[in-house]
mmCIF file of C-alpha atoms in Angstrom:
data_model
loop_
_atom_site.group_PDB
_atom_site.id
_atom_site.type_symbol
_atom_site.label_atom_id
_atom_site.label_comp_id
_atom_site.label_asym_id
_atom_site.label_seq_id
_atom_site.Cartn_x
_atom_site.Cartn_y
_atom_site.Cartn_z
ATOM 1 C CA MET A 13 -64.001 42.420 85.423
ATOM 2 C CA SER A 14 -65.709 40.508 82.635
ATOM 3 C CA PRO A 15 -65.554 36.715 82.554
ATOM 4 C CA SER A 16 -62.609 35.154 80.790
ATOM 5 C CA VAL A 17 -63.040 34.554 77.089
ATOM 6 C CA ALA A 18 -61.672 31.862 74.848
ATOM 7 C CA SER A 19 -59.992 32.050 71.493
ATOM 8 C CA PRO A 20 -62.407 32.034 68.533
ATOM 9 C CA ALA A 21 -64.412 28.821 68.679
ATOM 10 C CA GLN A 22 -64.876 26.407 65.827
ATOM 11 C CA THR A 23 -68.414 25.447 66.885
ATOM 12 C CA VAL A 24 -70.813 28.317 66.539
ATOM 13 C CA PRO A 25 -74.322 28.959 67.857
ATOM 14 C CA THR A 26 -77.193 29.642 65.517
ATOM 15 C CA ALA A 27 -79.405 31.587 67.964
ATOM 16 C CA ARG A 28 -78.821 34.769 69.953
ATOM 17 C CA ARG A 29 -77.487 34.106 73.446
ATOM 18 C CA ALA A 30 -79.489 34.792 76.601
ATOM 19 C CA LEU A 31 -77.355 37.154 78.707
ATOM 20 C CA PRO A 32 -79.551 38.059 81.692
ATOM 21 C CA GLY A 33 -76.594 39.144 83.826
ATOM 22 C CA ALA A 34 -74.857 41.422 81.318
ATOM 23 C CA PRO A 35 -74.550 44.944 82.822
ATOM 24 C CA PHE A 36 -74.275 46.517 79.356
ATOM 25 C CA LEU A 37 -77.625 45.119 78.232
ATOM 26 C CA ALA A 38 -79.281 45.977 81.546
ATOM 27 C CA ALA A 39 -78.144 49.604 81.347
ATOM 28 C CA ALA A 40 -79.261 49.807 77.714
ATOM 29 C CA ARG A 41 -82.734 48.787 78.893
ATOM 30 C CA GLY A 42 -82.750 51.597 81.453
ATOM 31 C CA GLU A 43 -81.994 49.349 84.406
ATOM 32 C CA ARG A 44 -79.411 49.854 87.165
ATOM 33 C CA PRO A 45 -76.898 46.986 87.073
ATOM 34 C CA ALA A 46 -74.502 46.287 89.941
ATOM 35 C CA HIS A 47 -71.845 48.409 88.230
ATOM 36 C CA THR A 48 -71.870 50.943 85.422
ATOM 37 C CA PRO A 49 -70.906 49.134 82.201
ATOM 38 C CA VAL A 50 -68.057 50.483 80.135
ATOM 39 C CA TRP A 51 -66.667 49.882 76.664
ATOM 40 C CA PHE A 52 -64.635 52.072 74.318
ATOM 41 C CA MET A 53 -65.202 53.036 70.730
ATOM 42 C CA ARG A 54 -62.198 51.848 68.685
ATOM 43 C CA GLN A 55 -61.235 49.578 71.580
ATOM 44 C CA ALA A 56 -60.489 46.742 69.143
ATOM 45 C CA GLY A 57 -56.986 47.695 68.078
ATOM 46 C CA ARG A 58 -55.385 51.114 67.725
ATOM 47 C CA SER A 59 -53.589 51.208 71.079
ATOM 48 C CA LEU A 60 -52.942 47.483 71.574
ATOM 49 C CA PRO A 61 -49.507 46.058 70.741
ATOM 50 C CA GLU A 62 -51.045 42.630 70.212
ATOM 51 C CA TYR A 63 -53.333 44.163 67.602
ATOM 52 C CA ARG A 64 -50.452 45.824 65.763
ATOM 53 C CA ALA A 65 -48.510 42.554 65.790
ATOM 54 C CA LEU A 66 -51.466 40.599 64.398
ATOM 55 C CA ARG A 67 -52.249 43.205 61.736
ATOM 56 C CA GLU A 68 -48.654 43.575 60.514
ATOM 57 C CA GLY A 69 -48.608 43.089 56.759
ATOM 58 C CA THR A 70 -52.405 42.807 56.518
ATOM 59 C CA SER A 71 -54.552 45.575 55.054
ATOM 60 C CA MET A 72 -57.548 46.894 56.953
ATOM 61 C CA PHE A 73 -60.037 45.419 54.501
ATOM 62 C CA ASP A 74 -58.273 42.047 54.461
ATOM 63 C CA ALA A 75 -58.489 41.969 58.261
ATOM 64 C CA CYS A 76 -62.177 42.953 58.199
ATOM 65 C CA PHE A 77 -63.062 40.117 55.824
ATOM 66 C CA ASP A 78 -60.989 37.439 57.596
ATOM 67 C CA PRO A 79 -63.376 35.770 60.090
ATOM 68 C CA GLU A 80 -60.687 34.401 62.386
ATOM 69 C CA MET A 81 -58.662 37.614 62.407
ATOM 70 C CA LEU A 82 -61.605 39.939 62.980
ATOM 71 C CA ALA A 83 -62.788 37.685 65.800
ATOM 72 C CA GLU A 84 -59.368 37.628 67.434
ATOM 73 C CA ILE A 85 -58.988 41.414 67.175
ATOM 74 C CA THR A 86 -62.452 41.895 68.688
ATOM 75 C CA LEU A 87 -61.531 39.631 71.609
ATOM 76 C CA GLN A 88 -58.199 41.281 72.412
ATOM 77 C CA PRO A 89 -59.539 44.281 74.378
ATOM 78 C CA ILE A 90 -62.019 42.039 76.214
ATOM 79 C CA ARG A 91 -59.158 39.935 77.511
ATOM 80 C CA ARG A 92 -56.935 42.893 78.316
ATOM 81 C CA HIS A 93 -59.355 45.484 79.737
ATOM 82 C CA GLY A 94 -62.328 43.518 81.066
ATOM 83 C CA VAL A 95 -64.815 45.822 79.332
ATOM 84 C CA ASP A 96 -68.515 44.986 79.478
ATOM 85 C CA ALA A 97 -69.136 44.718 75.733
ATOM 86 C CA ALA A 98 -67.225 43.796 72.600
ATOM 87 C CA ILE A 99 -67.493 45.944 69.483
ATOM 88 C CA LEU A 100 -67.090 44.068 66.227
ATOM 89 C CA PHE A 101 -63.807 44.823 64.488
ATOM 90 C CA SER A 102 -64.873 46.316 61.182
ATOM 91 C CA ASP A 103 -65.204 49.689 59.463
ATOM 92 C CA ILE A 104 -68.205 51.719 58.404
ATOM 93 C CA VAL A 105 -67.177 51.495 54.742
ATOM 94 C CA VAL A 106 -66.910 47.683 54.750
ATOM 95 C CA PRO A 107 -70.363 47.248 53.138
ATOM 96 C CA LEU A 108 -69.392 49.706 50.389
ATOM 97 C CA LYS A 109 -66.283 47.654 49.658
ATOM 98 C CA ALA A 110 -68.208 44.393 49.863
ATOM 99 C CA ALA A 111 -70.757 45.672 47.342
ATOM 100 C CA GLY A 112 -67.958 46.281 44.847
ATOM 101 C CA LEU A 113 -67.173 50.002 45.133
ATOM 102 C CA ASP A 114 -63.599 51.117 44.474
ATOM 103 C CA ILE A 115 -62.768 52.386 47.947
ATOM 104 C CA ASP A 116 -59.654 52.103 50.087
ATOM 105 C CA ILE A 117 -58.750 52.910 53.672
ATOM 106 C CA VAL A 118 -55.583 55.007 53.539
ATOM 107 C CA ALA A 119 -53.448 55.119 56.669
ATOM 108 C CA GLY A 120 -53.476 58.577 58.190
ATOM 109 C CA THR A 121 -56.354 59.705 55.938
ATOM 110 C CA GLY A 122 -59.288 57.312 56.166
ATOM 111 C CA PRO A 123 -61.649 56.029 53.484
ATOM 112 C CA VAL A 124 -60.861 57.295 49.982
ATOM 113 C CA VAL A 125 -63.238 56.757 47.045
ATOM 114 C CA ALA A 126 -61.711 56.410 43.584
ATOM 115 C CA GLU A 127 -64.647 58.031 41.774
ATOM 116 C CA PRO A 128 -66.840 60.337 43.892
ATOM 117 C CA ILE A 129 -70.591 60.110 43.278
ATOM 118 C CA ARG A 130 -72.082 63.520 42.473
ATOM 119 C CA ASP A 131 -74.722 62.966 39.797
ATOM 120 C CA ALA A 132 -77.727 60.817 38.956
ATOM 121 C CA ALA A 133 -75.688 58.367 36.900
ATOM 122 C CA GLY A 134 -73.355 57.745 39.827
ATOM 123 C CA VAL A 135 -76.219 57.260 42.263
ATOM 124 C CA ARG A 136 -78.035 54.844 39.980
ATOM 125 C CA ALA A 137 -74.861 52.869 39.378
ATOM 126 C CA LEU A 138 -74.473 52.291 43.125
ATOM 127 C CA PRO A 139 -74.572 48.510 43.588
ATOM 128 C CA VAL A 140 -76.943 46.714 45.934
ATOM 129 C CA LEU A 141 -75.298 44.913 48.844
ATOM 130 C CA GLU A 142 -76.252 41.237 48.939
ATOM 131 C CA PRO A 143 -76.062 39.270 52.213
ATOM 132 C CA GLU A 144 -73.597 36.770 50.769
ATOM 133 C CA GLN A 145 -71.141 39.620 50.137
ATOM 134 C CA VAL A 146 -70.745 40.090 53.909
ATOM 135 C CA GLU A 147 -70.973 36.421 54.804
ATOM 136 C CA ARG A 148 -67.349 36.384 55.972
ATOM 137 C CA VAL A 149 -68.173 39.155 58.440
ATOM 138 C CA ALA A 150 -71.168 37.132 59.626
ATOM 139 C CA GLU A 151 -68.895 34.110 60.004
ATOM 140 C CA GLY A 152 -66.658 36.202 62.255
ATOM 141 C CA VAL A 153 -69.685 37.181 64.347
ATOM 142 C CA ARG A 154 -70.630 33.532 64.759
ATOM 143 C CA LEU A 155 -67.104 32.738 65.918
ATOM 144 C CA LEU A 156 -67.312 35.574 68.430
ATOM 145 C CA VAL A 157 -70.636 34.654 69.980
ATOM 146 C CA GLY A 158 -69.219 31.182 70.532
ATOM 147 C CA SER A 159 -66.207 32.659 72.339
ATOM 148 C CA LEU A 160 -67.391 35.670 74.330
ATOM 149 C CA GLY A 161 -68.960 33.882 77.275
ATOM 150 C CA GLU A 162 -71.289 36.348 79.013
ATOM 151 C CA THR A 163 -69.899 39.414 77.222
ATOM 152 C CA PRO A 164 -72.328 40.993 74.716
ATOM 153 C CA LEU A 165 -71.249 41.745 71.151
ATOM 154 C CA ILE A 166 -72.116 45.064 69.510
ATOM 155 C CA GLY A 167 -72.462 45.060 65.742
ATOM 156 C CA PHE A 168 -72.422 48.311 63.830
ATOM 157 C CA ALA A 169 -72.889 50.148 60.569
ATOM 158 C CA GLY A 170 -72.335 53.600 59.189
ATOM 159 C CA ALA A 171 -75.414 55.800 58.926
ATOM 160 C CA PRO A 172 -76.560 56.915 55.456
ATOM 161 C CA PHE A 173 -75.428 60.534 55.837
ATOM 162 C CA THR A 174 -71.872 59.667 56.823
ATOM 163 C CA LEU A 175 -71.545 57.034 54.097
ATOM 164 C CA ALA A 176 -72.961 59.474 51.556
ATOM 165 C CA SER A 177 -70.480 62.119 52.645
ATOM 166 C CA TYR A 178 -67.552 59.786 51.943
ATOM 167 C CA LEU A 179 -68.972 58.866 48.557
ATOM 168 C CA ILE A 180 -69.734 62.440 47.505
ATOM 169 C CA GLU A 181 -66.611 64.116 48.882
ATOM 170 C CA GLY A 182 -64.313 61.263 47.852
ATOM 171 C CA GLY A 183 -62.947 60.949 51.378
ATOM 172 C CA PRO A 184 -62.975 62.695 54.746
ATOM 173 C CA SER A 185 -64.065 66.328 54.580
ATOM 174 C CA ARG A 186 -63.823 69.322 56.885
ATOM 175 C CA ASN A 187 -66.755 71.248 55.407
ATOM 176 C CA HIS A 188 -68.802 68.625 53.491
ATOM 177 C CA GLU A 189 -69.355 71.240 50.812
ATOM 178 C CA HIS A 190 -70.147 68.872 47.953
ATOM 179 C CA THR A 191 -72.479 66.858 50.160
ATOM 180 C CA LYS A 192 -74.429 69.866 51.379
ATOM 181 C CA ALA A 193 -74.575 71.353 47.893
ATOM 182 C CA LEU A 194 -76.087 68.171 46.437
ATOM 183 C CA MET A 195 -78.423 67.786 49.396
ATOM 184 C CA HIS A 196 -79.928 71.239 48.925
ATOM 185 C CA SER A 197 -79.633 71.586 45.143
ATOM 186 C CA GLU A 198 -80.928 68.131 44.204
ATOM 187 C CA PRO A 199 -82.972 66.897 47.153
ATOM 188 C CA GLU A 200 -84.647 64.098 45.204
ATOM 189 C CA LEU A 201 -81.289 62.735 44.125
ATOM 190 C CA TRP A 202 -79.992 63.070 47.693
ATOM 191 C CA HIS A 203 -82.912 61.072 49.067
ATOM 192 C CA GLU A 204 -82.405 58.406 46.416
ATOM 193 C CA LEU A 205 -78.741 58.057 47.393
ATOM 194 C CA ALA A 206 -79.440 58.080 51.126
ATOM 195 C CA GLY A 207 -82.209 55.529 50.649
ATOM 196 C CA ARG A 208 -79.883 53.174 48.815
ATOM 197 C CA LEU A 209 -77.275 53.549 51.549
ATOM 198 C CA ALA A 210 -79.912 52.902 54.200
ATOM 199 C CA ASP A 211 -80.724 49.622 52.453
ATOM 200 C CA MET A 212 -77.034 48.752 52.470
ATOM 201 C CA ALA A 213 -76.765 49.467 56.204
ATOM 202 C CA ILE A 214 -79.852 47.336 56.871
ATOM 203 C CA THR A 215 -78.337 44.398 54.993
ATOM 204 C CA PHE A 216 -75.043 44.746 56.873
ATOM 205 C CA LEU A 217 -76.672 45.034 60.297
ATOM 206 C CA SER A 218 -79.106 42.206 59.589
ATOM 207 C CA ALA A 219 -76.222 39.917 58.677
ATOM 208 C CA GLN A 220 -74.562 40.663 62.024
ATOM 209 C CA LEU A 221 -77.796 40.253 63.966
ATOM 210 C CA ASP A 222 -78.727 37.042 62.192
ATOM 211 C CA ALA A 223 -75.295 35.715 63.186
ATOM 212 C CA GLY A 224 -75.969 36.538 66.844
ATOM 213 C CA ALA A 225 -74.900 40.125 67.642
ATOM 214 C CA ASP A 226 -76.471 41.312 70.901
ATOM 215 C CA ALA A 227 -76.778 45.053 70.155
ATOM 216 C CA ILE A 228 -76.063 47.438 67.302
ATOM 217 C CA GLN A 229 -74.637 50.931 66.989
ATOM 218 C CA LEU A 230 -75.381 53.221 64.070
ATOM 219 C CA PHE A 231 -72.443 55.592 63.584
ATOM 220 C CA ASP A 232 -73.328 58.933 62.015
ATOM 221 C CA SER A 233 -69.841 60.274 62.518
ATOM 222 C CA TRP A 234 -70.250 63.480 60.533
ATOM 223 C CA ALA A 235 -73.872 64.387 61.323
ATOM 224 C CA GLY A 236 -72.630 67.150 63.607
ATOM 225 C CA ALA A 237 -71.851 69.184 60.468
ATOM 226 C CA LEU A 238 -75.601 69.708 59.994
ATOM 227 C CA SER A 239 -78.199 71.984 61.515
ATOM 228 C CA GLU A 240 -81.108 70.304 63.252
ATOM 229 C CA ARG A 241 -83.432 71.501 60.491
ATOM 230 C CA ASP A 242 -81.291 69.907 57.788
ATOM 231 C CA TYR A 243 -80.830 66.769 59.866
ATOM 232 C CA ARG A 244 -84.567 66.289 60.305
ATOM 233 C CA GLU A 245 -85.296 66.921 56.628
ATOM 234 C CA PHE A 246 -82.454 65.131 54.900
ATOM 235 C CA VAL A 247 -81.040 62.584 57.337
ATOM 236 C CA LEU A 248 -83.505 61.498 60.003
ATOM 237 C CA PRO A 249 -85.866 59.631 57.616
ATOM 238 C CA HIS A 250 -83.044 57.436 56.362
ATOM 239 C CA SER A 251 -81.484 56.706 59.757
ATOM 240 C CA ALA A 252 -84.979 55.989 61.055
ATOM 241 C CA LYS A 253 -85.444 53.522 58.199
ATOM 242 C CA VAL A 254 -82.315 51.654 59.310
ATOM 243 C CA LEU A 255 -83.149 51.617 63.011
ATOM 244 C CA SER A 256 -86.759 50.626 62.345
ATOM 245 C CA ALA A 257 -85.700 47.771 60.074
ATOM 246 C CA VAL A 258 -83.747 46.092 62.890
ATOM 247 C CA ALA A 259 -86.234 46.856 65.676
ATOM 248 C CA GLY A 260 -87.764 43.394 65.364
ATOM 249 C CA TYR A 261 -84.563 41.767 66.601
ATOM 250 C CA GLY A 262 -85.299 43.195 70.051
ATOM 251 C CA VAL A 263 -81.722 44.285 70.737
ATOM 252 C CA PRO A 264 -80.542 47.707 71.977
ATOM 253 C CA ARG A 265 -79.995 50.244 69.196
ATOM 254 C CA ILE A 266 -77.359 52.907 69.892
ATOM 255 C CA HIS A 267 -77.083 56.038 67.758
ATOM 256 C CA PHE A 268 -73.881 58.093 67.902
ATOM 257 C CA GLY A 269 -72.368 61.067 66.135
ATOM 258 C CA VAL A 270 -69.611 63.594 66.757
ATOM 259 C CA GLY A 271 -70.488 67.211 67.499
ATOM 260 C CA THR A 272 -74.163 66.336 67.758
ATOM 261 C CA GLY A 273 -75.107 68.136 70.978
ATOM 262 C CA GLU A 274 -77.753 70.107 69.090
ATOM 263 C CA LEU A 275 -79.039 66.959 67.382
ATOM 264 C CA LEU A 276 -79.469 64.621 70.341
ATOM 265 C CA VAL A 277 -83.253 64.794 70.426
ATOM 266 C CA ALA A 278 -83.490 64.333 66.660
ATOM 267 C CA MET A 279 -81.138 61.361 66.792
ATOM 268 C CA ARG A 280 -83.249 59.861 69.559
ATOM 269 C CA ASP A 281 -86.336 60.501 67.455
ATOM 270 C CA ALA A 282 -84.759 58.467 64.647
ATOM 271 C CA GLY A 283 -85.381 55.401 66.794
ATOM 272 C CA ALA A 284 -82.448 55.069 69.160
ATOM 273 C CA ASP A 285 -82.779 53.190 72.454
ATOM 274 C CA VAL A 286 -79.446 54.629 73.590
ATOM 275 C CA VAL A 287 -78.087 58.020 72.534
ATOM 276 C CA GLY A 288 -74.323 58.356 72.306
ATOM 277 C CA VAL A 289 -72.972 61.711 73.526
ATOM 278 C CA ASP A 290 -69.600 63.175 72.598
ATOM 279 C CA TRP A 291 -67.481 65.147 75.067
ATOM 280 C CA ARG A 292 -68.706 68.637 74.166
ATOM 281 C CA ILE A 293 -71.664 68.772 76.543
ATOM 282 C CA PRO A 294 -72.063 67.319 80.061
ATOM 283 C CA LEU A 295 -74.017 64.100 80.286
ATOM 284 C CA ASP A 296 -76.551 65.567 82.700
ATOM 285 C CA GLU A 297 -77.229 68.383 80.228
ATOM 286 C CA ALA A 298 -77.662 65.788 77.457
ATOM 287 C CA VAL A 299 -80.166 63.957 79.664
ATOM 288 C CA ARG A 300 -82.002 67.231 80.327
ATOM 289 C CA ARG A 301 -82.294 67.881 76.595
ATOM 290 C CA LEU A 302 -83.472 64.334 75.975
ATOM 291 C CA GLY A 303 -85.959 64.382 78.838
ATOM 292 C CA GLY A 304 -84.459 61.191 80.286
ATOM 293 C CA GLY A 305 -83.607 57.911 78.633
ATOM 294 C CA VAL A 306 -80.346 56.005 78.299
ATOM 295 C CA VAL A 307 -77.113 57.705 77.327
ATOM 296 C CA GLN A 308 -73.631 56.529 76.411
ATOM 297 C CA GLY A 309 -70.430 58.484 76.900
ATOM 298 C CA ASN A 310 -68.627 60.742 77.214
ATOM 299 C CA LEU A 311 -64.967 61.050 78.315
ATOM 300 C CA ASP A 312 -62.815 63.217 76.040
ATOM 301 C CA PRO A 313 -60.441 60.717 74.363
ATOM 302 C CA ALA A 314 -57.577 63.213 74.566
ATOM 303 C CA LEU A 315 -57.683 63.036 78.364
ATOM 304 C CA LEU A 316 -56.459 59.449 78.247
ATOM 305 C CA HIS A 317 -53.065 61.145 77.774
ATOM 306 C CA ALA A 318 -53.442 63.257 80.936
ATOM 307 C CA SER A 319 -52.021 62.466 84.375
ATOM 308 C CA TRP A 320 -53.971 59.912 86.383
ATOM 309 C CA PRO A 321 -55.301 62.419 88.984
ATOM 310 C CA VAL A 322 -56.752 64.532 86.143
ATOM 311 C CA LEU A 323 -58.197 61.512 84.364
ATOM 312 C CA GLU A 324 -59.618 60.033 87.559
ATOM 313 C CA ALA A 325 -61.411 63.276 88.368
ATOM 314 C CA GLU A 326 -62.942 63.358 84.873
ATOM 315 C CA VAL A 327 -64.106 59.741 85.092
ATOM 316 C CA ARG A 328 -65.712 60.416 88.483
ATOM 317 C CA ARG A 329 -67.430 63.561 87.172
ATOM 318 C CA ILE A 330 -68.858 61.803 84.119
ATOM 319 C CA HIS A 331 -69.988 58.844 86.195
ATOM 320 C CA ALA A 332 -71.802 61.208 88.566
ATOM 321 C CA GLU A 333 -73.427 63.094 85.686
ATOM 322 C CA GLY A 334 -74.585 59.813 84.207
ATOM 323 C CA ARG A 335 -76.764 59.179 87.260
ATOM 324 C CA ALA A 336 -79.212 61.718 85.810
ATOM 325 C CA ALA A 337 -80.087 59.219 83.078
ATOM 326 C CA ASP A 338 -82.386 56.222 83.298
ATOM 327 C CA GLY A 339 -79.373 54.181 82.250
ATOM 328 C CA HIS A 340 -75.720 55.049 81.614
ATOM 329 C CA ILE A 341 -73.102 53.197 79.580
ATOM 330 C CA PHE A 342 -69.679 54.704 80.203
ATOM 331 C CA ASN A 343 -67.657 55.304 77.050
ATOM 332 C CA LEU A 344 -65.466 57.857 75.377
ATOM 333 C CA GLY A 345 -66.901 60.792 73.492
ATOM 334 C CA HIS A 346 -65.321 59.309 70.351
ATOM 335 C CA GLY A 347 -62.736 56.613 69.632
ATOM 336 C CA VAL A 348 -59.496 55.624 71.336
ATOM 337 C CA LEU A 349 -56.649 57.681 69.909
ATOM 338 C CA PRO A 350 -53.427 56.037 68.684
ATOM 339 C CA GLY A 351 -50.637 56.153 71.227
ATOM 340 C CA VAL A 352 -52.817 55.699 74.303
ATOM 341 C CA ASP A 353 -51.240 53.511 76.977
ATOM 342 C CA PRO A 354 -53.444 50.381 77.144
ATOM 343 C CA ASP A 355 -52.853 50.165 80.887
ATOM 344 C CA VAL A 356 -54.637 53.500 81.261
ATOM 345 C CA LEU A 357 -57.729 52.078 79.572
ATOM 346 C CA THR A 358 -57.633 49.067 81.893
ATOM 347 C CA ARG A 359 -57.336 51.379 84.879
ATOM 348 C CA VAL A 360 -60.329 53.443 83.718
ATOM 349 C CA VAL A 361 -62.429 50.265 83.436
ATOM 350 C CA GLY A 362 -61.472 49.268 86.972
ATOM 351 C CA LEU A 363 -62.377 52.691 88.343
ATOM 352 C CA VAL A 364 -65.771 52.788 86.589
ATOM 353 C CA HIS A 365 -66.585 49.343 87.928
ATOM 354 C CA GLU A 366 -65.738 50.464 91.474
ATOM 355 C CA LEU A 367 -67.875 53.610 91.476
ATOM 356 C CA GLN A 368 -71.351 53.476 92.992
#
C-alpha cells in the first residue's frame, strides 16, 4: 500500500519532488518496480461516499477552482485505496471555463457549450488562456505535492480534438458529425481552432507542472471516432505540439483515448512515453502493435460490478498480458463508473500489488 498521506498542507514546495522509489514513475520509465503500479481514471470521486459528502451543494466547476477542495478530493482515493499515483481532481473543460467560455457541466450529460463554434468568427473569438486564470488550480497542486508524501501526482488536460469536439458539437456527441464536417470542409479553419486549443492545453499543463505535478496525461477521449488517416492529418500535429511543449519538464507523458486500438501507434508517435489502452484489445496485442514500450490499462470498468472470482480472473489476465511491455501501469480501460463499491477498488489494488 502507498504511504500514508496528510490533509492538504499549508506550506508548499516550489520545486518538483524527487521520488526515486515511486513504482508508478519507475514503470513509466520502462523499469520493473517491486510491484506493478495501479491507479484508476476517475478515482477521485464518483464512487466514494466521502467525495459525495464533500461535494454536496457545490458545483463541479466550483470544486475544480477551490484549491483546498480539489486537493482533498484528490487525496481521498489515495487514503482509501492505496493506489500508486494521484490524479488531479479537475475536468478537461476547466481551461475553457477559466478562459471565459460559456460552458457548463450538466449532471448526467457532461460539458455543454452555450454557443457552439462552427465558423471563422467563432474560432477567432476563442479567448487565450492566461496562466493566472488557472492559478487556483496551480495552488491546489502545490497543496497536494506538500501532502502526498511519496505518491506521485498526475496532472492532465484534454487533447485538442476532444476539446474541439465539445466546442463544435455543443456537448457530447455520438457521431461527431459537425466536427468531422468542419474538419474536412474547412481544414484551415480546423487547424486554426485545434492550434488555439493546443495552446490552451499547454498553458494548463504548464501551470500544473510548474506547481510540481510529477507526470501528465493527455486525454483524447473521443479520438477513437477517427480513422488513422484522419487522426494523423488533423489531430496528431496538435497533440504532438502539446506533448512536445512539456517534454522539457522531464516527466512521463501519458496519452489516452477511448476506442483507439487502431490509433495506438499514431498516439505514440504524437510523443507519448506511456500509451493508455482501453479494454477493447488485449494488452499484449497493444504491445505487439506498438513494438514494445510502456502501456497503461486496461480492465473493463463494467467488470468492477462482476463477482469477485470473475474480476480476479480478469485482473490476473491483464497483469499477465502486461508483462509483454517494457513497463506496465495497471488501470481501467476508462474511468470508474458511478455505483462501484469502493471496497472492490481497494481489493483490486491489493491483488495487483501481490501479483509477480
